[in-house]
Amino acid sequence: MRVLMVQTPSVEGLSPERVYPIGIVTLATHLKRAGHEVELLDMNIEADPFSALKERLLGCRPEVVGLSLRNIDPLANRTSSLIPPFATAVRLVAALLPRAWIVAGGTGFSLFPRRIMGELKQIHYGIAGEAETSLPALLASLDNPSGIKGLCYRKGEKVLVNRPSVDYDLTRYVVPSREVLLPRLYQGINNYVPVMGIETKRGCPLKCSYCVYPRLQGKKLRCRQPDGVVDEIELLHKEYGVKDFHFNDPVVNLPSGHLEEICRELLRRKISIAWSGFFREDHLDERNIRLFEEAGCNCFSFSPDGLCDQSLQALGKNLSQDDILKAAGLAAGTDVVTMYHFMVNVPGENTRTIDSGLRLLDRLYELHSLKRNLGTVVLNNIRLMPGTPLAETAIKEGVIRPDTDLLYPVYYNPPPYEALRYRLEAYHLQKNVFMWQEVRQ
């Protein structure tokens, strides 16, 4: 079959930051192996995204159009949503090619399959969760699919969703064919974010109260073979000139030893690249942090989320302030830039937790002041996601109702501290500017 895979807008407006859409490239690779003719379109790199979509639809006349909704909002405390451009893309496909099958998927779609298909009647099917095996199976049985993991389909007015796949065997991982979407189209675009993601594992055993990773990928860690990961990096580096990578894993240094094996293999092959990822604080030590730096890590991203022990407990982080400060001390001793992500106005916030959080920020800047290697501190309110413990807490506290529509941005940010983020951002920004400008406070 002729298939067009489309990455719908994943960033907002004129933001220059773009990332290579590894998800649809992976699926396109599997579809091509199954004998389908596949083309790709990433609307994020088009000057006129909807004109580009129209041109491609009328040019290749696909029998199936797969639309990926990766992000549901642009993050960074925005109240805007990426649902409207996705909905517009769906409706444009249906208007231009009324006989084409429309299949939706992606991580954003997987969080709200019933809600999205209930609103967008033009979507024939969806795939919630992993789609490497489910999408080829669907295309082989479009007239009467059954028993497919994650399949979202209609029965009368109802949208039914089969149990999603969270068990794809990553030891049999198929490296995405970058020939279907050339990496050179993305090189030189971004100022901050590496455009090329690498997946080394799926799943997350942690129990953060706000997070949907365990729902999307399962609670069990499934790891790729380290040498296979390095094979992919080496191919991208040598064949396509990619020099900067981001490991897409929920936590890059879990389980212990896996990232270390990847780094040792990078060093053994003398592959000189830069890479980054999100690290778990209590799995760092003097030995592995030096190995990570030597193997090319250029940014330690930490997301401890809670600014004090009480907040960490409320968020289910199974971390302490001491764990954060120990990791910060290790990172501050390297020549690698470090970033921290924290949640603000979490359940139980009070004057004591705020004061404790301010002291933690002070200590982080003290630790990083010698080498001036603190990139930034990101402060966010928490977007509420369906089915999470925090969403249940918000219902019990009356922050939201049981029927509150979470498809569009709703944050846990109750009074009296709804403006706390701005106070903390001002405090952090002054410290950051003074540090980089070498001005004593």
Short mmCIF file of N, CA and C in Angstrom, two decimals, residues 250-254 277-285 301-304 323-324 327:
data_model
loop_
_atom_site.label_atom_id
_atom_site.label_comp_id
_atom_site.label_asym_id
_atom_site.label_seq_id
_atom_site.Cartn_x
_atom_site.Cartn_y
_atom_site.Cartn_z
N PRO A 250 13.61 7.72 29.46
CA PRO A 250 13.10 8.44 30.63
C PRO A 250 14.21 8.78 31.63
N VAL A 251 15.08 7.81 31.90
CA VAL A 251 16.26 8.03 32.75
C VAL A 251 17.42 7.30 32.08
N VAL A 252 18.44 8.04 31.70
CA VAL A 252 19.49 7.47 30.86
C VAL A 252 20.43 6.54 31.63
N ASN A 253 20.60 6.76 32.95
CA ASN A 253 21.57 5.95 33.70
C ASN A 253 20.91 4.88 34.56
N LEU A 254 19.73 4.44 34.18
CA LEU A 254 19.10 3.25 34.74
C LEU A 254 18.91 2.24 33.62
N GLY A 277 21.40 13.62 28.32
CA GLY A 277 20.28 12.80 28.75
C GLY A 277 19.83 13.23 30.12
N PHE A 278 18.74 12.64 30.58
CA PHE A 278 18.24 12.90 31.93
C PHE A 278 18.76 11.81 32.87
N PHE A 279 19.40 12.24 33.95
CA PHE A 279 20.08 11.34 34.87
C PHE A 279 19.33 11.21 36.19
N ARG A 280 19.37 10.03 36.76
CA ARG A 280 18.87 9.79 38.11
C ARG A 280 20.01 10.11 39.09
N GLU A 281 19.72 10.97 40.06
CA GLU A 281 20.75 11.53 40.94
C GLU A 281 21.43 10.47 41.80
N ASP A 282 20.67 9.51 42.32
CA ASP A 282 21.25 8.56 43.27
C ASP A 282 21.94 7.38 42.59
N HIS A 283 22.17 7.46 41.29
CA HIS A 283 22.94 6.44 40.58
C HIS A 283 24.23 7.01 39.98
N LEU A 284 24.69 8.11 40.53
CA LEU A 284 25.94 8.72 40.09
C LEU A 284 27.00 8.56 41.16
N ASP A 285 28.23 8.37 40.73
CA ASP A 285 29.36 8.34 41.65
C ASP A 285 30.58 8.92 40.94
N SER A 301 21.41 16.57 32.67
CA SER A 301 20.08 17.09 32.99
C SER A 301 19.52 16.29 34.16
N PHE A 302 19.21 16.99 35.22
CA PHE A 302 18.59 16.37 36.39
C PHE A 302 17.16 16.86 36.51
N SER A 303 16.26 15.97 36.89
CA SER A 303 14.87 16.35 37.13
C SER A 303 14.42 15.81 38.48
N PRO A 304 15.03 16.33 39.56
CA PRO A 304 14.62 15.87 40.89
C PRO A 304 13.21 16.32 41.26
N ASP A 323 20.54 13.58 48.35
CA ASP A 323 20.83 12.92 47.07
C ASP A 323 21.07 13.95 45.97
N ILE A 324 20.23 14.98 45.96
CA ILE A 324 20.36 16.03 44.95
C ILE A 324 21.69 16.75 45.09
N ALA A 327 24.71 14.60 44.00
CA ALA A 327 24.83 14.57 42.54
C ALA A 327 25.30 15.91 42.00
#
